[in-house]
XYZ file of C-alpha atoms in Angstrom:
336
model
C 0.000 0.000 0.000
C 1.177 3.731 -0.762
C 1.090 5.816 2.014
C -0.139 9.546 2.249
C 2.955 12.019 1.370
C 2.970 15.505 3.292
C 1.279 17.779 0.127
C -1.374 15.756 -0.164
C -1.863 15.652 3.975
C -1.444 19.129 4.429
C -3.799 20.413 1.044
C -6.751 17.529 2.902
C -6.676 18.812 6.120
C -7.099 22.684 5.311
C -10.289 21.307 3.396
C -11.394 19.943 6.965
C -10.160 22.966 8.684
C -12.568 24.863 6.617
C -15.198 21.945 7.863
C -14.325 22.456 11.155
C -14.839 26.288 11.104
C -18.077 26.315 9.459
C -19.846 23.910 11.877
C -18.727 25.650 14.580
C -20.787 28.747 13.583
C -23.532 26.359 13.598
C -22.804 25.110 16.685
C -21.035 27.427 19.252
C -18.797 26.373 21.999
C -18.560 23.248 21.644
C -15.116 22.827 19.557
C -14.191 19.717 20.936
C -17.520 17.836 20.324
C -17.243 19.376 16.700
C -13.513 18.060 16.338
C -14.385 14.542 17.088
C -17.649 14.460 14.933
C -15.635 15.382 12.204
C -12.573 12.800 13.071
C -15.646 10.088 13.169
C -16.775 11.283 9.717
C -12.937 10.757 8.371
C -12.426 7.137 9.735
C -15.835 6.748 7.928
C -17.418 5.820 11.155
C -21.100 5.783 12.598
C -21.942 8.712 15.424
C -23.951 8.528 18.663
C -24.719 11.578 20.005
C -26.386 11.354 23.667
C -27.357 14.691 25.295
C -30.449 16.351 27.022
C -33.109 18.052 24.495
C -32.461 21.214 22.856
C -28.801 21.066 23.094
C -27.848 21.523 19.213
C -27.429 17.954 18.379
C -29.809 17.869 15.093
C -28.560 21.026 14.214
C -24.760 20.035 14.396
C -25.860 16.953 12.043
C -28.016 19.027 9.743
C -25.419 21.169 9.123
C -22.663 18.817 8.559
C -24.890 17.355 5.648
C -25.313 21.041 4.473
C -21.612 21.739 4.317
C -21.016 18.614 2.738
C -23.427 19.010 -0.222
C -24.774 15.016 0.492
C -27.780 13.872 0.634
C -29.853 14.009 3.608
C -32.811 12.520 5.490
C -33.671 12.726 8.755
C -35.483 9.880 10.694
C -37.807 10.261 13.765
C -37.942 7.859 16.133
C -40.816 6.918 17.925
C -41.765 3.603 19.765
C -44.795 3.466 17.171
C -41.810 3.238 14.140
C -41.654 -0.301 12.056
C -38.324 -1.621 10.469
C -39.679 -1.607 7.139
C -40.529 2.434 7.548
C -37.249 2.375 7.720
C -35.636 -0.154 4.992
C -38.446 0.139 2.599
C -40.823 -2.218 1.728
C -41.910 -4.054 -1.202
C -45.405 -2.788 -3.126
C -47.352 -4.882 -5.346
C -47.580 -2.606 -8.818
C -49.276 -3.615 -12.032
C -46.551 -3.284 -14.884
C -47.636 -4.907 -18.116
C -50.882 -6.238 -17.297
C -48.497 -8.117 -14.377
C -48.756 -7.869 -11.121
C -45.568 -7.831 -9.245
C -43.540 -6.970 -5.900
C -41.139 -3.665 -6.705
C -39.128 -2.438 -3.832
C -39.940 0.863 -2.650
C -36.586 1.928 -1.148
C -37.107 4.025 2.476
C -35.307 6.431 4.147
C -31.961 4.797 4.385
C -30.981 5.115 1.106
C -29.499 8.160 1.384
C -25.554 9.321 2.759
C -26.601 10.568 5.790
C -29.202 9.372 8.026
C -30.312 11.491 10.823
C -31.660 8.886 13.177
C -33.046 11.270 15.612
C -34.235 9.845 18.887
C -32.739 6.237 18.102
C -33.648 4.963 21.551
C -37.136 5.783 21.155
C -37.756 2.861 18.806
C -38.263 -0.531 19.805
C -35.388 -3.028 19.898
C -37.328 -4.340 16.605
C -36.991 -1.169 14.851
C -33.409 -0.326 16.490
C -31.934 -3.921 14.636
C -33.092 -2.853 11.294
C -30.102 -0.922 11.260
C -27.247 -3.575 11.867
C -26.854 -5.164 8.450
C -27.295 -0.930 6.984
C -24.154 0.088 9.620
C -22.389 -2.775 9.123
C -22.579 -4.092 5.724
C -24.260 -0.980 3.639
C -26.675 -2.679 2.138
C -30.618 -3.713 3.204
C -32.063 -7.514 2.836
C -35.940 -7.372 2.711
C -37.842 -10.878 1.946
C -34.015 -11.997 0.717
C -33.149 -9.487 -1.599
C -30.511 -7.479 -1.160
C -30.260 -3.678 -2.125
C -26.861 -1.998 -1.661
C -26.712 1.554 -0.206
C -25.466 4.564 -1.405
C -21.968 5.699 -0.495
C -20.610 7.313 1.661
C -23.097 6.359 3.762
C -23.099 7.301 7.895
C -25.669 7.107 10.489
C -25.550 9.985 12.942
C -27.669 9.242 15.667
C -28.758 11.389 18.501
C -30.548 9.786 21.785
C -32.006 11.164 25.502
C -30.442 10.120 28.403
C -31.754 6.673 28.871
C -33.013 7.590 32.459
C -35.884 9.594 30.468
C -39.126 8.137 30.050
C -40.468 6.790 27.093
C -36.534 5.519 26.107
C -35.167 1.661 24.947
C -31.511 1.161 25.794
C -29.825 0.311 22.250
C -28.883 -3.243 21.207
C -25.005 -4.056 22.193
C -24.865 -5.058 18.516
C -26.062 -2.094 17.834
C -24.042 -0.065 20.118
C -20.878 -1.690 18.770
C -21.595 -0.703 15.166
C -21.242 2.996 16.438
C -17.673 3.994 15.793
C -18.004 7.000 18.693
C -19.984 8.009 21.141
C -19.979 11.500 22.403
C -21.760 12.995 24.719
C -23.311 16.519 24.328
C -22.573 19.072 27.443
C -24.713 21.652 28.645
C -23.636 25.373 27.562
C -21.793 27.914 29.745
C -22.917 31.104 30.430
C -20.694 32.973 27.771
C -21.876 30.483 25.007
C -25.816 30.803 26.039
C -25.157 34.424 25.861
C -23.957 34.411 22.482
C -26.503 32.313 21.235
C -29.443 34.495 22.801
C -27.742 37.682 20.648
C -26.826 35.442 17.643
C -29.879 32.829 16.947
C -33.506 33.528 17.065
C -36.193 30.929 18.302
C -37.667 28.961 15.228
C -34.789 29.338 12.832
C -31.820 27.818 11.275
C -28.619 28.936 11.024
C -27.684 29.068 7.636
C -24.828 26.711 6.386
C -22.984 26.656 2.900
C -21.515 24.098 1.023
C -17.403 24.166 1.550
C -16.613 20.630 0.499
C -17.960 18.403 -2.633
C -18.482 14.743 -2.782
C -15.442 14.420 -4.886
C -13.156 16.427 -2.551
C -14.164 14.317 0.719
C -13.688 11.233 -1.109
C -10.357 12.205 -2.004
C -9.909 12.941 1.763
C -11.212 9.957 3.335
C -8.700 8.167 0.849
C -6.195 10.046 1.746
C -6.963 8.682 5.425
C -6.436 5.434 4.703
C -3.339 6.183 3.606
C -2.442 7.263 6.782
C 0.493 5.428 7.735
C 0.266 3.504 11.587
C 3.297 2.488 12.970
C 3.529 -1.161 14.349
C 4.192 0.387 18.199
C 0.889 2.323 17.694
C -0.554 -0.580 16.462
C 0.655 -2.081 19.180
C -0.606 0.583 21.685
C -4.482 -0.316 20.696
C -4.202 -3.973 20.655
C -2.716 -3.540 24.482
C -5.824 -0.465 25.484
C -8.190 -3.446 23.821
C -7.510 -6.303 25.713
C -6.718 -4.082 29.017
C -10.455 -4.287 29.011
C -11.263 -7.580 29.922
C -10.999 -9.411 33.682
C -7.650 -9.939 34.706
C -5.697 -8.021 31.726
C -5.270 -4.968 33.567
C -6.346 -3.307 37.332
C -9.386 -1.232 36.046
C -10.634 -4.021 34.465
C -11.991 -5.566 37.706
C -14.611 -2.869 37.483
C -15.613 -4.379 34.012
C -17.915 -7.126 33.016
C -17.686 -7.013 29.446
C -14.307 -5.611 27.198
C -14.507 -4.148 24.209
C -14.432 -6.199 20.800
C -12.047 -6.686 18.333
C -14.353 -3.816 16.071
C -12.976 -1.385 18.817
C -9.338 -1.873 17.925
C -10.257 -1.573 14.331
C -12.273 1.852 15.114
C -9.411 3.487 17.133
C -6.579 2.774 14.393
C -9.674 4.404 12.028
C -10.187 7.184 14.567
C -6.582 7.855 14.813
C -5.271 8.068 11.463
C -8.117 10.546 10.890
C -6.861 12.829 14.113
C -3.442 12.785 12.217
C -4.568 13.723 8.986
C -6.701 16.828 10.516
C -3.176 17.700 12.619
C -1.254 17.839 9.132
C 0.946 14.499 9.995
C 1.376 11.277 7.990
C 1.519 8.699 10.972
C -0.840 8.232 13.359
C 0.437 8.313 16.870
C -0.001 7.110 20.490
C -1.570 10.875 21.131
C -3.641 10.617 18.873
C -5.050 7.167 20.568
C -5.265 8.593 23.554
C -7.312 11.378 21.935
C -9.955 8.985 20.388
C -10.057 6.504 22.725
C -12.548 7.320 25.414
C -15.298 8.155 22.489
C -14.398 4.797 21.018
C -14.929 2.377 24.220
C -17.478 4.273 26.449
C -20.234 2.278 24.801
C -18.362 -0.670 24.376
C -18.006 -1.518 27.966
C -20.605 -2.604 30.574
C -19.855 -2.351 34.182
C -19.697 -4.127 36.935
C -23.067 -3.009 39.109
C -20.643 -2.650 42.419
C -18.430 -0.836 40.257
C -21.449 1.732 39.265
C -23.089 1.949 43.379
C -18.898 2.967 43.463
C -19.547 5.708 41.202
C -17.182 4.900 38.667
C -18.132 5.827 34.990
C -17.217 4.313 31.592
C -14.715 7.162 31.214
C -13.187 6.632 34.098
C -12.575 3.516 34.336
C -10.749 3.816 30.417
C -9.038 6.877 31.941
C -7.378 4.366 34.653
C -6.634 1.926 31.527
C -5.060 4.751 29.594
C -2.959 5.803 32.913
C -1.892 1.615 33.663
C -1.043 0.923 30.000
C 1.999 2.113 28.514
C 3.051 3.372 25.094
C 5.352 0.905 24.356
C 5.169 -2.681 25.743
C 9.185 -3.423 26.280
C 11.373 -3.736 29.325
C 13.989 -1.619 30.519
C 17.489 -2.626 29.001
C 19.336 -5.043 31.421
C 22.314 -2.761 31.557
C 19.917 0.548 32.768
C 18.509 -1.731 35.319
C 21.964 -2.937 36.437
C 23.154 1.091 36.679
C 20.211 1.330 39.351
């Protein structure tokens, strides 16, 4: 494989820059949620946002789409929502004096779905995404109908402690590259909004990248180069998950899968590329990792009536596990 040179690196990620700076006029104060949306997008990854109502999370979506120039549609969940509202279903249609079954493609068939509310659906619903996020394509009564790329589903849910909410598949879960969760606004940032934005309205969002020029980009990602120690690094964070691989882990009943070491390499050749580098490196792991495991690992119960959270327990897996995974030379150990 040819790896990314620097031209190329540097000429992709002022395209994102310009990305980045657009979206957060959409979406103000919240930089670092916009950074790793967009480092999501670039490792071609599925989003899960997770925030109270009325925080900007179908906004920040709707105008990624906007700046992107892709097609767009937006999906609300309700507990009342079928799968095949979702896939498409089949409609009998008289063609020739014939009567036949013709696929009526639904909502999915687009680049980006807005799946707003995603744990509002049933389970039922919820798993008509898996083979969509996983494989691209929709089976319905055995026929298979690819989707179009690039294709990502950016999902925003309620805290599930609100009523009326279904906690999401772990199959499910596990298809999401990141999950990020939206904070409340500071003073400052509510001020500027009550000066800047108007109740009822949309900010308005132009096009600054084509379909051709973020394709060229998201190749250009995968041409990222990871070194082996790096490589490394995330196999070691992985398995530092399960019982008895590392301290924190006692607080953990299920590790994260082998689809979470493939998401943060993903995850951090894209942080490279948007910090002008060729190689991915341990920082940038350590950048991506907490949005890639927080929904990949379930608790202990004692550890949660302890008060420990998903981030931090990785936090104590990112402090226990080192970059590199060698021993100190016999002769330095002899000098001490």
């Amino acid at each position: 494989m040819e790896f990314a040179k620097e031209p190329e690196v540097e000429q992709a990620a002022q395209q994102i820059q310009s990305l980045s700076d657009t979206l957060n006029q959409v979406l103000f104060g919240q930089e670092a949620l916009v950074d790793l949306v967009i480092t999501g997008l670039l490792a071609r990854g599925h989003i899960l946002l997770e925030g109270l109502p009325g925080l900007g999370k179908t906004e920040l979506v709707k105008g990624l789409s906007h700046a992107l120039g892709l097609d767009t549609k937006r999906i609300q969940f309700t507990p009342d929502l079928l799968p095949g509202d979702i896939t498409g279903n089949p409609v009998l249609q008289e063609i020739d004096n014939k009567r036949s079954f013709v696929f009526q493609p639904g909502p999915l068939f687009t680049n980006i779905v807005l799946a707003d509310e995603i744990n509002r659906a049933s389970p039922k619903t919820q798993s008509a995404l898996l083979e969509a996020m996983q494989e691209h394509r929709v089976t319905v009564l055995g026929e298979t109908h690819p989707l179009p790329l690039p294709f990502f589903v950016l999902a925003t849910q309620n805290p599930i402690e609100l009523e009326g909410t279904y906690p999401l598949p772990e199959a499910q879960l596990d298809r999401f590259l990141f999950k990020l969760d939206v904070k409340r606004n500071s003073v400052d940032t509510l001020e500027k909004i009550v000066n800047q934005r108007e109740l009822g309205t949309e900010p308005e969002t132009r096009q600054v990248v084509d379909q051709a020029t973020l394709q060229s980009v998201l190749d250009t990602v995968r041409a990222i180069y990871l070194p082996d120690v790096v490589a490394n690094y995330i196999a070691r964070l992985v398995d530092a998950t399960h019982h008895g691989q590392s301290k924190a882990a006692s607080s953990i009943k299920f590790g994260a899968s082998p689809r979470a070491a493939l998401s943060m390499a993903s995850a951090a050749k894209a942080r490279a590329l948007i910090n002008s580098r060729t190689n991915a490196s341990f920082e940038d792991v350590k950048f991506v990792a907490k949005a890639v495991l927080r929904h990949r690992i379930l608790l202990e119960y004692n550890a949660k009536i302890e008060g420990e959270t998903p981030d931090s327990v990785i936090e104590k897996i990112l402090n226990e596990v080192p970059f590199q995974n060698t021993k100190t030379p016999k002769h330095l150990t002899n000098a001490n």
